[in-house]
Amino acid sequence: MSAWVLPDQIADVLPSEARHIEELRRSLLDTASGYGYELVMPPMLEHLESLLTGTGEALDLQTFKLVDQLSGRSLGLRADSTPQVARIDAHLLNRQGVARLCYCGPVLHTRADRPLATREPLQLGAEIYGHAGLEADLEAMELAQACVLAAGLRHLTLDMADVRVIDSVLAGVPLSAEQTHLIHAALARKDAAELNTLSKDLPADVRASLLALPRLYGDVAVLAEARRTLRPSPLLNEALDGLQWLADHLSGLDVSFDLADLRGYAYYTGMRFSLFARSERQGGAATHAELVRGGRYDEVGAIFGRKRPAVGFSLDLKELVQVSPRRALKAAVRAPWGNQPGLRDAIAALRAAGETVVCALPGHDHEVDEFHCDRVLTQHGGGWSVQPV
């Protein structure tokens, strides 16, 4: 095999796309900073138990594992940064009040989570620790919305669910872990026939609720329908009331619900959301891409000895750059290479003023490069000045 061939679903990022990704990274981190979020940079490599405890089987299967030759302990290459940020909040910051943290860095997956996706996403996220109220949930959603808008995307749809809905339906029902897993999987697939089989020996109200759940998706009317058709309980009311409050306070996007959506069930403890945006970049055809996932995960810090309320979101910048509009390339100045009096000083002054100055090396005056040079530095009247091309 050729030495230059990369592993499957791992790719280099070339200059034009890398520039776009970096511009987005800066813009989105600035957006998070504007909301009061502080940047943290967790390591790529950690002890395996620190990365995986409490995160569920799915993340375990996504994590590359190796042995530390110094200690002999099992290490993992992070597949998600959230457990690391929880560790930072619990042990390094150890604040008593609210902590707002954001991050951006590569993660590695043993398998891509969908066809044609990369196994090395560039994950950007933001998380709030220390507040259990809906206000933190709303702030996380609004920041996610602001990030997607900052990427130049419009026509946003936010889809919500809450794991407490299924918890309320199955509360008090004696089910094995395997039975529960099968029911969750059937709900995620909206497989009514399988649910009918799995629920045949369950109490009538539980069975009716399970069979109704796959139909409970759509606009805000879904919440009223859920109150009428699902097994009543205080936990169900709390979940539906929370979803209603969030929907009432969100603006500038369409809101939908899918109460049978159980993605991340082992991870989330309450509300979870996905943010979609419409893009028309690909051949003029409109696409509707899921760009952000987030929710409440109050158990994430428990393994670190500090169980704190937590809510946040993450996105993949490599995925976002594929659907966001290209930003105009910053115009540059082309300058000759040489030792003429004042030339080096003129170039340094332009760069200090924020200009991009590309020096044409000897013999390469007419080559095309990544930068759009709409001006040229020329010698004029004993000095140097910038002139239009």
Tab-separated table of C-alpha atoms in Angstrom:
chain	number	residue	atom	x	y	z
A	1	MET	CA	0.000	0.000	0.000
A	2	SER	CA	1.251	3.495	-0.819
A	3	ALA	CA	2.730	5.407	2.102
A	4	TRP	CA	0.528	8.418	1.399
A	5	VAL	CA	-2.812	6.574	1.674
A	6	LEU	CA	-4.720	7.518	4.835
A	7	PRO	CA	-7.029	5.223	6.858
A	8	ASP	CA	-10.644	4.961	5.753
A	9	GLN	CA	-12.739	8.037	6.577
A	10	ILE	CA	-9.677	10.005	7.673
A	11	ALA	CA	-8.661	12.903	5.412
A	12	ASP	CA	-6.302	15.833	5.123
A	13	VAL	CA	-7.875	19.282	5.095
A	14	LEU	CA	-6.530	21.391	2.238
A	15	PRO	CA	-5.948	25.163	2.310
A	16	SER	CA	-9.298	26.523	1.106
A	17	GLU	CA	-11.383	24.342	3.433
A	18	ALA	CA	-8.915	24.721	6.300
A	19	ARG	CA	-9.213	28.500	6.011
A	20	HIS	CA	-12.999	28.264	6.139
A	21	ILE	CA	-12.924	25.906	9.149
A	22	GLU	CA	-10.534	28.179	11.032
A	23	GLU	CA	-12.670	31.244	10.310
A	24	LEU	CA	-15.714	29.384	11.621
A	25	ARG	CA	-13.819	28.178	14.691
A	26	ARG	CA	-12.837	31.718	15.610
A	27	SER	CA	-16.297	33.088	14.918
A	28	LEU	CA	-18.100	30.440	16.980
A	29	LEU	CA	-15.707	30.647	19.920
A	30	ASP	CA	-16.131	34.421	19.863
A	31	THR	CA	-19.895	33.872	19.880
A	32	ALA	CA	-19.605	31.626	22.947
A	33	SER	CA	-17.311	34.137	24.614
A	34	GLY	CA	-19.979	36.769	24.068
A	35	TYR	CA	-22.300	34.671	26.234
A	36	GLY	CA	-19.685	34.428	28.993
A	37	TYR	CA	-18.237	31.000	28.171
A	38	GLU	CA	-14.589	30.352	29.054
A	39	LEU	CA	-12.368	28.316	26.739
A	40	VAL	CA	-10.803	25.080	28.036
A	41	MET	CA	-8.444	22.710	26.203
A	42	PRO	CA	-8.634	19.138	27.517
A	43	PRO	CA	-6.018	16.602	26.365
A	44	MET	CA	-6.513	14.208	23.480
A	45	LEU	CA	-5.479	11.218	25.613
A	46	GLU	CA	-6.819	10.190	29.039
A	47	HIS	CA	-7.170	7.198	31.324
A	48	LEU	CA	-9.946	5.055	29.928
A	49	GLU	CA	-12.107	5.014	33.051
A	50	SER	CA	-12.073	8.808	33.161
A	51	LEU	CA	-13.234	9.047	29.550
A	52	LEU	CA	-15.923	6.375	29.638
A	53	THR	CA	-17.455	5.900	33.070
A	54	GLY	CA	-21.100	6.917	33.013
A	55	THR	CA	-21.194	7.684	29.305
A	56	GLY	CA	-22.851	4.509	28.020
A	57	GLU	CA	-21.902	1.656	25.722
A	58	ALA	CA	-22.108	3.692	22.519
A	59	LEU	CA	-19.170	5.922	23.457
A	60	ASP	CA	-17.153	2.917	24.622
A	61	LEU	CA	-17.478	1.325	21.185
A	62	GLN	CA	-16.472	4.609	19.522
A	63	THR	CA	-13.251	4.994	21.544
A	64	PHE	CA	-9.781	3.971	20.355
A	65	LYS	CA	-7.945	2.223	23.200
A	66	LEU	CA	-4.264	1.632	23.917
A	67	VAL	CA	-1.913	0.833	26.804
A	68	ASP	CA	0.294	3.465	28.426
A	69	GLN	CA	3.901	2.213	28.271
A	70	LEU	CA	4.778	4.340	31.312
A	71	SER	CA	2.084	3.159	33.725
A	72	GLY	CA	0.619	0.049	32.090
A	73	ARG	CA	-2.871	1.532	32.422
A	74	SER	CA	-5.482	1.567	29.661
A	75	LEU	CA	-5.773	4.866	27.836
A	76	GLY	CA	-8.338	6.184	25.386
A	77	LEU	CA	-8.278	8.728	22.571
A	78	ARG	CA	-11.295	10.890	23.278
A	79	ALA	CA	-14.399	10.273	21.196
A	80	ASP	CA	-16.272	13.077	22.977
A	81	SER	CA	-15.009	16.023	25.009
A	82	THR	CA	-17.949	16.348	27.406
A	83	PRO	CA	-16.640	13.879	30.050
A	84	GLN	CA	-13.328	15.745	30.040
A	85	VAL	CA	-15.013	19.100	30.567
A	86	ALA	CA	-17.034	17.563	33.423
A	87	ARG	CA	-13.758	16.460	35.016
A	88	ILE	CA	-12.345	19.963	34.632
A	89	ASP	CA	-15.434	21.460	36.246
A	90	ALA	CA	-15.411	18.947	39.104
A	91	HIS	CA	-11.738	18.836	40.035
A	92	LEU	CA	-9.758	21.683	38.530
A	93	LEU	CA	-12.196	24.585	38.732
A	94	ASN	CA	-14.329	23.272	41.612
A	95	ARG	CA	-16.519	26.368	41.575
A	96	GLN	CA	-19.580	26.490	43.788
A	97	GLY	CA	-21.686	28.547	41.410
A	98	VAL	CA	-22.370	28.442	37.693
A	99	ALA	CA	-19.506	27.566	35.315
A	100	ARG	CA	-19.809	28.238	31.589
A	101	LEU	CA	-17.173	26.386	29.560
A	102	CYS	CA	-16.536	25.964	25.840
A	103	TYR	CA	-14.006	23.949	23.832
A	104	CYS	CA	-12.916	23.103	20.322
A	105	GLY	CA	-10.656	20.230	19.284
A	106	PRO	CA	-10.453	16.981	17.326
A	107	VAL	CA	-12.046	13.764	18.551
A	108	LEU	CA	-11.527	10.275	17.114
A	109	HIS	CA	-14.156	7.624	16.388
A	110	THR	CA	-13.513	3.939	15.714
A	111	ARG	CA	-16.422	4.080	13.261
A	112	ALA	CA	-18.106	7.007	11.584
A	113	ASP	CA	-21.592	7.602	12.945
A	114	ARG	CA	-23.080	7.773	9.435
A	115	PRO	CA	-22.025	7.060	5.827
A	116	LEU	CA	-19.403	9.384	4.338
A	117	ALA	CA	-18.779	11.120	7.671
A	118	THR	CA	-15.264	11.592	9.007
A	119	ARG	CA	-13.865	9.538	11.877
A	120	GLU	CA	-11.984	12.632	13.054
A	121	PRO	CA	-14.589	15.331	13.737
A	122	LEU	CA	-13.486	18.757	14.919
A	123	GLN	CA	-15.814	19.065	17.881
A	124	LEU	CA	-16.901	22.444	19.201
A	125	GLY	CA	-19.170	22.641	22.207
A	126	ALA	CA	-20.390	24.675	25.153
A	127	GLU	CA	-21.653	23.559	28.553
A	128	ILE	CA	-23.232	25.120	31.645
A	129	TYR	CA	-22.629	23.558	35.055
A	130	GLY	CA	-24.350	24.372	38.317
A	131	HIS	CA	-27.906	25.368	37.370
A	132	ALA	CA	-30.734	22.831	37.225
A	133	GLY	CA	-33.408	25.212	35.945
A	134	LEU	CA	-34.873	25.582	32.495
A	135	GLU	CA	-33.057	28.902	32.140
A	136	ALA	CA	-29.787	27.011	31.515
A	137	ASP	CA	-31.501	24.730	28.971
A	138	LEU	CA	-32.786	27.792	27.127
A	139	GLU	CA	-29.381	29.485	27.153
A	140	ALA	CA	-27.717	26.392	25.668
A	141	MET	CA	-30.284	26.299	22.866
A	142	GLU	CA	-29.989	30.016	22.174
A	143	LEU	CA	-26.200	29.799	22.026
A	144	ALA	CA	-26.425	26.819	19.654
A	145	GLN	CA	-28.785	28.876	17.487
A	146	ALA	CA	-26.401	31.856	17.589
A	147	CYS	CA	-23.493	29.639	16.491
A	148	VAL	CA	-25.359	28.278	13.475
A	149	LEU	CA	-26.477	31.780	12.527
A	150	ALA	CA	-22.862	32.971	12.852
A	151	ALA	CA	-21.953	30.294	10.305
A	152	GLY	CA	-24.240	32.024	7.817
A	153	LEU	CA	-27.090	29.485	7.882
A	154	ARG	CA	-30.770	30.354	8.098
A	155	HIS	CA	-34.122	28.499	8.094
A	156	LEU	CA	-33.400	26.746	11.384
A	157	THR	CA	-35.477	23.984	12.990
A	158	LEU	CA	-34.993	22.845	16.580
A	159	ASP	CA	-36.297	19.389	17.455
A	160	MET	CA	-36.806	18.472	21.126
A	161	ALA	CA	-37.435	15.356	23.189
A	162	ASP	CA	-37.071	14.368	26.853
A	163	VAL	CA	-35.906	11.003	28.194
A	164	ARG	CA	-38.207	11.443	31.193
A	165	VAL	CA	-41.177	10.763	28.911
A	166	ILE	CA	-40.222	7.110	28.430
A	167	ASP	CA	-39.075	6.913	32.047
A	168	SER	CA	-42.551	7.972	33.155
A	169	VAL	CA	-44.221	5.438	30.873
A	170	LEU	CA	-42.131	2.537	32.206
A	171	ALA	CA	-41.979	3.681	35.846
A	172	GLY	CA	-42.707	0.848	38.279
A	173	VAL	CA	-42.867	-1.800	35.535
A	174	PRO	CA	-40.637	-4.811	36.353
A	175	LEU	CA	-38.482	-5.076	33.217
A	176	SER	CA	-35.073	-6.635	32.744
A	177	ALA	CA	-32.257	-4.549	31.307
A	178	GLU	CA	-32.565	-6.496	28.046
A	179	GLN	CA	-36.321	-5.887	27.791
A	180	THR	CA	-35.829	-2.180	28.424
A	181	HIS	CA	-33.107	-2.014	25.783
A	182	LEU	CA	-35.320	-3.743	23.206
A	183	ILE	CA	-38.201	-1.359	23.904
A	184	HIS	CA	-35.902	1.660	23.572
A	185	ALA	CA	-34.504	0.328	20.286
A	186	ALA	CA	-38.002	-0.291	18.875
A	187	LEU	CA	-39.095	3.226	19.854
A	188	ALA	CA	-36.019	4.729	18.214
A	189	ARG	CA	-36.916	2.895	14.991
A	190	LYS	CA	-40.621	3.725	15.411
A	191	ASP	CA	-41.241	0.015	14.920
A	192	ALA	CA	-44.905	-0.359	15.905
A	193	ALA	CA	-45.018	-4.074	15.145
A	194	GLU	CA	-42.041	-4.809	17.398
A	195	LEU	CA	-43.484	-2.619	20.160
A	196	ASN	CA	-46.752	-4.505	19.884
A	197	THR	CA	-44.899	-7.772	20.463
A	198	LEU	CA	-42.666	-6.488	23.257
A	199	SER	CA	-45.549	-4.922	25.187
A	200	LYS	CA	-48.133	-7.721	24.985
A	201	ASP	CA	-47.607	-8.779	28.631
A	202	LEU	CA	-47.361	-5.273	30.075
A	203	PRO	CA	-50.163	-3.407	31.893
A	204	ALA	CA	-52.773	-1.995	29.537
A	205	ASP	CA	-51.965	1.663	30.201
A	206	VAL	CA	-48.233	1.068	29.702
A	207	ARG	CA	-48.872	-0.831	26.479
A	208	ALA	CA	-51.167	1.858	25.120
A	209	SER	CA	-48.567	4.526	25.915
A	210	LEU	CA	-45.746	2.633	24.206
A	211	LEU	CA	-47.826	2.112	21.083
A	212	ALA	CA	-48.773	5.814	21.038
A	213	LEU	CA	-45.229	7.181	21.418
A	214	PRO	CA	-44.002	6.607	17.825
A	215	ARG	CA	-46.869	8.817	16.572
A	216	LEU	CA	-46.031	11.686	18.909
A	217	TYR	CA	-43.929	13.868	16.650
A	218	GLY	CA	-44.628	17.203	15.021
A	219	ASP	CA	-45.397	20.725	16.205
A	220	VAL	CA	-46.360	21.938	19.671
A	221	ALA	CA	-49.753	20.184	19.451
A	222	VAL	CA	-47.821	16.962	20.136
A	223	LEU	CA	-47.437	17.990	23.779
A	224	ALA	CA	-51.186	18.276	24.313
A	225	GLU	CA	-51.678	14.946	22.549
A	226	ALA	CA	-49.092	13.353	24.851
A	227	ARG	CA	-50.981	14.557	27.926
A	228	ARG	CA	-54.149	12.905	26.596
A	229	THR	CA	-52.676	9.606	25.477
A	230	LEU	CA	-49.711	8.755	27.705
A	231	ARG	CA	-49.820	7.206	31.152
A	232	PRO	CA	-50.258	10.184	33.524
A	233	SER	CA	-47.642	10.909	36.164
A	234	PRO	CA	-45.910	13.890	37.822
A	235	LEU	CA	-42.695	12.990	35.952
A	236	LEU	CA	-44.478	13.141	32.590
A	237	ASN	CA	-46.045	16.489	33.480
A	238	GLU	CA	-42.642	17.869	34.495
A	239	ALA	CA	-41.086	16.810	31.189
A	240	LEU	CA	-43.938	18.146	29.039
A	241	ASP	CA	-44.170	21.385	31.021
A	242	GLY	CA	-40.457	21.934	30.481
A	243	LEU	CA	-40.689	21.323	26.735
A	244	GLN	CA	-43.651	23.697	26.509
A	245	TRP	CA	-41.812	26.434	28.446
A	246	LEU	CA	-38.759	26.138	26.218
A	247	ALA	CA	-40.862	26.255	23.055
A	248	ASP	CA	-42.631	29.378	24.328
A	249	HIS	CA	-39.337	31.172	24.976
A	250	LEU	CA	-37.495	30.296	21.760
A	251	SER	CA	-37.707	32.625	18.784
A	252	GLY	CA	-36.304	32.911	15.281
A	253	LEU	CA	-36.651	29.219	14.409
A	254	ASP	CA	-39.211	26.471	13.912
A	255	VAL	CA	-39.738	24.142	16.885
A	256	SER	CA	-40.764	20.506	16.595
A	257	PHE	CA	-40.937	17.503	18.930
A	258	ASP	CA	-40.285	13.782	18.665
A	259	LEU	CA	-41.156	12.163	21.981
A	260	ALA	CA	-39.953	8.723	20.853
A	261	ASP	CA	-36.462	9.968	19.990
A	262	LEU	CA	-34.201	8.142	22.447
A	263	ARG	CA	-30.780	8.815	20.976
A	264	GLY	CA	-28.313	9.159	23.819
A	265	TYR	CA	-30.770	7.711	26.356
A	266	ALA	CA	-27.961	6.329	28.542
A	267	TYR	CA	-26.327	9.743	28.550
A	268	TYR	CA	-29.060	12.363	28.840
A	269	THR	CA	-31.151	12.799	31.983
A	270	GLY	CA	-33.806	15.205	30.710
A	271	MET	CA	-34.366	17.403	27.680
A	272	ARG	CA	-32.359	16.734	24.532
A	273	PHE	CA	-32.387	18.677	21.260
A	274	SER	CA	-31.119	18.729	17.703
A	275	LEU	CA	-30.715	21.812	15.533
A	276	PHE	CA	-31.235	21.545	11.791
A	277	ALA	CA	-30.485	24.113	9.100
A	278	ARG	CA	-31.445	24.298	5.451
A	279	SER	CA	-28.614	24.711	2.984
A	280	GLU	CA	-28.721	25.271	-0.776
A	281	ARG	CA	-25.009	24.936	-1.545
A	282	GLN	CA	-24.968	21.480	-3.047
A	283	GLY	CA	-25.789	21.865	-6.737
A	284	GLY	CA	-28.573	24.322	-5.970
A	285	ALA	CA	-30.646	21.633	-4.204
A	286	ALA	CA	-31.867	22.366	-0.673
A	287	THR	CA	-30.619	20.043	2.055
A	288	HIS	CA	-31.757	19.832	5.676
A	289	ALA	CA	-28.788	18.925	7.843
A	290	GLU	CA	-28.668	18.038	11.539
A	291	LEU	CA	-25.774	20.160	12.761
A	292	VAL	CA	-26.046	20.412	16.565
A	293	ARG	CA	-26.927	17.912	19.274
A	294	GLY	CA	-27.305	18.706	22.920
A	295	GLY	CA	-29.335	18.381	26.067
A	296	ARG	CA	-29.224	17.942	29.833
A	297	TYR	CA	-26.850	15.372	31.349
A	298	ASP	CA	-26.838	15.859	35.115
A	299	GLU	CA	-25.063	12.548	35.815
A	300	VAL	CA	-21.938	13.294	33.782
A	301	GLY	CA	-19.835	14.522	36.726
A	302	ALA	CA	-20.892	11.846	39.231
A	303	ILE	CA	-17.862	9.624	38.605
A	304	PHE	CA	-15.616	12.552	39.494
A	305	GLY	CA	-17.263	12.860	42.896
A	306	ARG	CA	-19.223	16.003	42.069
A	307	LYS	CA	-22.640	15.452	40.552
A	308	ARG	CA	-23.674	18.847	39.205
A	309	PRO	CA	-26.504	19.967	36.956
A	310	ALA	CA	-25.157	20.175	33.415
A	311	VAL	CA	-26.525	21.095	30.001
A	312	GLY	CA	-24.798	21.810	26.715
A	313	PHE	CA	-24.322	20.977	23.059
A	314	SER	CA	-21.684	20.075	20.490
A	315	LEU	CA	-21.212	20.240	16.742
A	316	ASP	CA	-18.651	19.135	14.163
A	317	LEU	CA	-16.965	22.054	12.416
A	318	LYS	CA	-15.938	19.825	9.505
A	319	GLU	CA	-19.589	18.991	8.947
A	320	LEU	CA	-20.719	22.575	9.441
A	321	VAL	CA	-18.267	23.871	6.851
A	322	GLN	CA	-19.770	21.565	4.215
A	323	VAL	CA	-23.162	23.289	4.373
A	324	SER	CA	-22.323	26.852	5.414
A	325	PRO	CA	-21.823	29.522	2.719
A	326	ARG	CA	-18.267	30.320	1.753
A	327	ARG	CA	-16.892	33.509	3.194
A	328	ALA	CA	-15.270	36.022	0.889
A	329	LEU	CA	-11.510	35.662	0.765
A	330	LYS	CA	-9.748	38.580	2.372
A	331	ALA	CA	-7.995	40.604	-0.293
A	332	ALA	CA	-4.203	40.638	-0.102
A	333	VAL	CA	-1.300	42.758	-1.314
A	334	ARG	CA	1.300	41.294	-3.649
A	335	ALA	CA	4.829	42.561	-3.087
A	336	PRO	CA	8.106	41.940	-4.900
A	337	TRP	CA	10.901	40.110	-3.180
A	338	GLY	CA	14.090	42.076	-2.877
A	339	ASN	CA	16.445	44.223	-0.838
A	340	GLN	CA	15.532	47.597	-2.258
A	341	PRO	CA	15.668	50.438	0.259
A	342	GLY	CA	12.470	50.662	2.319
A	343	LEU	CA	10.825	47.544	0.836
A	344	ARG	CA	11.112	45.354	3.918
A	345	ASP	CA	9.932	48.202	6.156
A	346	ALA	CA	6.929	48.871	3.899
A	347	ILE	CA	5.952	45.169	3.959
A	348	ALA	CA	6.315	45.010	7.760
A	349	ALA	CA	4.169	48.127	8.185
A	350	LEU	CA	1.391	46.680	6.030
A	351	ARG	CA	1.394	43.407	7.971
A	352	ALA	CA	1.379	45.282	11.276
A	353	ALA	CA	-1.715	47.124	10.047
A	354	GLY	CA	-3.498	43.792	9.480
A	355	GLU	CA	-2.901	43.381	5.769
A	356	THR	CA	-1.962	40.061	4.174
A	357	VAL	CA	1.178	40.616	2.081
A	358	VAL	CA	2.304	37.859	-0.274
A	359	CYS	CA	5.887	38.198	-1.508
A	360	ALA	CA	6.454	36.899	-5.031
A	361	LEU	CA	9.662	34.888	-4.815
A	362	PRO	CA	12.140	35.244	-7.716
A	363	GLY	CA	10.895	33.468	-10.836
A	364	HIS	CA	7.344	33.012	-9.478
A	365	ASP	CA	5.832	36.404	-10.203
A	366	HIS	CA	2.814	35.105	-12.135
A	367	GLU	CA	1.862	32.020	-10.129
A	368	VAL	CA	-1.674	31.773	-8.718
A	369	ASP	CA	-2.027	31.065	-5.027
A	370	GLU	CA	-4.738	30.808	-2.384
A	371	PHE	CA	-4.866	34.541	-1.777
A	372	HIS	CA	-6.720	37.078	-3.860
A	373	CYS	CA	-4.224	39.894	-4.420
A	374	ASP	CA	-6.153	42.917	-5.622
A	375	ARG	CA	-3.325	45.375	-4.909
A	376	VAL	CA	0.376	45.480	-5.519
A	377	LEU	CA	3.198	47.136	-3.594
A	378	THR	CA	5.209	49.238	-6.025
A	379	GLN	CA	8.094	51.644	-5.803
A	380	HIS	CA	6.892	55.174	-6.359
A	381	GLY	CA	8.806	58.447	-6.092
A	382	GLY	CA	11.594	57.011	-3.976
A	383	GLY	CA	9.167	55.219	-1.634
A	384	TRP	CA	6.736	52.345	-1.662
A	385	SER	CA	2.952	52.541	-2.072
A	386	VAL	CA	0.035	50.171	-2.587
A	387	GLN	CA	-1.654	50.436	-5.971
A	388	PRO	CA	-4.689	48.599	-7.453
A	389	VAL	CA	-3.826	45.715	-9.716
